[in-house]
Coordinates of C-alpha atoms in Angstrom, one line a residue:
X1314 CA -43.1 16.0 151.4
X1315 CA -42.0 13.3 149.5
X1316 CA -38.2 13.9 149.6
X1317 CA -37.0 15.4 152.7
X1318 CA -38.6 16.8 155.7
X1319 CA -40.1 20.4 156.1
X1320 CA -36.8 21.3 157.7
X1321 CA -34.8 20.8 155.0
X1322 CA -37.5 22.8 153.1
X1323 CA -36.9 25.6 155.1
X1324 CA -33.5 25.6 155.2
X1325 CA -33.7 25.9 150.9
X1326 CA -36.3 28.8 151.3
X1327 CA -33.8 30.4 153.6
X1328 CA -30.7 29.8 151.3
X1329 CA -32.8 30.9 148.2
X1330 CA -34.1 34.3 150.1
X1331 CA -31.0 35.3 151.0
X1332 CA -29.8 34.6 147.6
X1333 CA -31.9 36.8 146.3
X1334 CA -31.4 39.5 148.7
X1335 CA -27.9 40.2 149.2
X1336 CA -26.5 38.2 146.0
X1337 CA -28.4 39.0 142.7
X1338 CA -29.7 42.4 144.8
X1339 CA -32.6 42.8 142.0
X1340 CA -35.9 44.6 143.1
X1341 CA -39.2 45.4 142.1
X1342 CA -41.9 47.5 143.0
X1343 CA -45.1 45.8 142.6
X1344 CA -48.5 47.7 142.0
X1345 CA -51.8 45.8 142.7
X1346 CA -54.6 46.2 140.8
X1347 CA -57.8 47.5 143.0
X1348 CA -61.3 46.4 141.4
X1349 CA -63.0 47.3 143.9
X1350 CA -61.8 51.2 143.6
X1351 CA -61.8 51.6 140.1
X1352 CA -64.8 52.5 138.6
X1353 CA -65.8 51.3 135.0
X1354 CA -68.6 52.8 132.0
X1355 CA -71.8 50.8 130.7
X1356 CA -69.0 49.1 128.5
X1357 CA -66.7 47.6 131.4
X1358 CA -63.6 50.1 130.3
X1359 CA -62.2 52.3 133.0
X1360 CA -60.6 55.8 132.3
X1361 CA -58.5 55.6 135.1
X1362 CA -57.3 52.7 136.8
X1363 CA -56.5 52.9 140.7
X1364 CA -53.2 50.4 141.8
X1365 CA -53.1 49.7 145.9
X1366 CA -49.3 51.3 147.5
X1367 CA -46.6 49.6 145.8
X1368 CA -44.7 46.5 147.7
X1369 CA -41.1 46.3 147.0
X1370 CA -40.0 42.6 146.1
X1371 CA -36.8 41.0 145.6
X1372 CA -37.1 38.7 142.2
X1373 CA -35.1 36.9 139.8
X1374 CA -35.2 38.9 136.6
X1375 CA -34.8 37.6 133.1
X1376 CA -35.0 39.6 130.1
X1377 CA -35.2 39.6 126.1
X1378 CA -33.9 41.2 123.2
X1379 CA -35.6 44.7 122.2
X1380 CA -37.5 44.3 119.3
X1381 CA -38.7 47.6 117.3
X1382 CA -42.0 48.0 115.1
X1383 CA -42.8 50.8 113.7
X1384 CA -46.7 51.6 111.9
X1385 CA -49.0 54.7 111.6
X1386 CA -48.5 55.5 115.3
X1387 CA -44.9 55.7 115.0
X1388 CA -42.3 53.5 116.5
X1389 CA -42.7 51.2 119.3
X1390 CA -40.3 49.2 121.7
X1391 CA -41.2 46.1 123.1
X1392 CA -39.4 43.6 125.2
X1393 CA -39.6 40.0 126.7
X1394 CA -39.1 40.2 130.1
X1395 CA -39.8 37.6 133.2
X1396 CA -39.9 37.9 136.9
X1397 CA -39.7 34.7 139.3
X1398 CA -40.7 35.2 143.0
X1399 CA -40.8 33.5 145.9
X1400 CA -43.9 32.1 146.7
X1401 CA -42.9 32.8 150.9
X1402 CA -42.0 35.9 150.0
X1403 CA -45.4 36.6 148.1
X1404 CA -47.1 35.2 150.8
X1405 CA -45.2 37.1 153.1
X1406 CA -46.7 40.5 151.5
X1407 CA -49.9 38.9 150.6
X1408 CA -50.0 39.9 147.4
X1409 CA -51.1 37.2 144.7
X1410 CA -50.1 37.9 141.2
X1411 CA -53.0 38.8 138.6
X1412 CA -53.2 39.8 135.1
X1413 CA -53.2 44.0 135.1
X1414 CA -50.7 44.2 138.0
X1415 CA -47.8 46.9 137.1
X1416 CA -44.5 45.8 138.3
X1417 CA -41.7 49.2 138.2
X1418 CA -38.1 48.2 137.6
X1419 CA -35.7 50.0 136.6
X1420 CA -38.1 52.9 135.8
X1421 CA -39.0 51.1 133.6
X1422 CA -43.1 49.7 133.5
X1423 CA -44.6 46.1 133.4
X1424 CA -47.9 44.3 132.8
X1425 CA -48.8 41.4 134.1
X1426 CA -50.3 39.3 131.4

């Protein structure tokens, strides 16, 4: 570490867990993609994806403004939104954040991209 000693690094990681979990009180439930269990055509495409059981995550949420387009289909809603973990707590879990992951807020569904 070039500032500070690993104690003082945990002591942040502590502060900023707690924080998290009894302060801003915001969680997730994170679905993990499974490959190996999903089973794809001669193109790659898969009908139905299969997600591992969901973890539940404490993260730091920010979102955007709705925006609204409408075309053929019809209307669609669409919204900016980011989620900021901590990487002990990640670790923790042992879940590493890919694209295609669904995270479930709110009722609400989110990709990973």
């Amino acid at each position: 570490m070039l500032f500070g000693t690993k104690r003082d690094f945990n002591l942040l990681t502590k502060i900023n867990r707690e924080l998290l979990s009894d302060i801003v009180e915001q969680e997730i439930l994170y679905y993990k993609f499974s490959l190996e269990d999903t089973s794809a055509n001669l193109y790659g495409e898969a009908l139905e994806k299969v997600f591992l059981s969901p973890v539940k995550l404490n993260c730091l949420i920010t979102r955007g403004d709705q925006v609204i387009s409408v075309d053929d289909m019809g209307p669609d809603l669409n919204r900016e939104s980011s989620f900021a973990f901590l990487r002990s707590d990640l670790e923790d879990v042992t879940v590493v954040p890919e694209v295609g992951d669904i995270l479930n807020w709110q009722e609400n569904f989110y990709e990973v991209d």
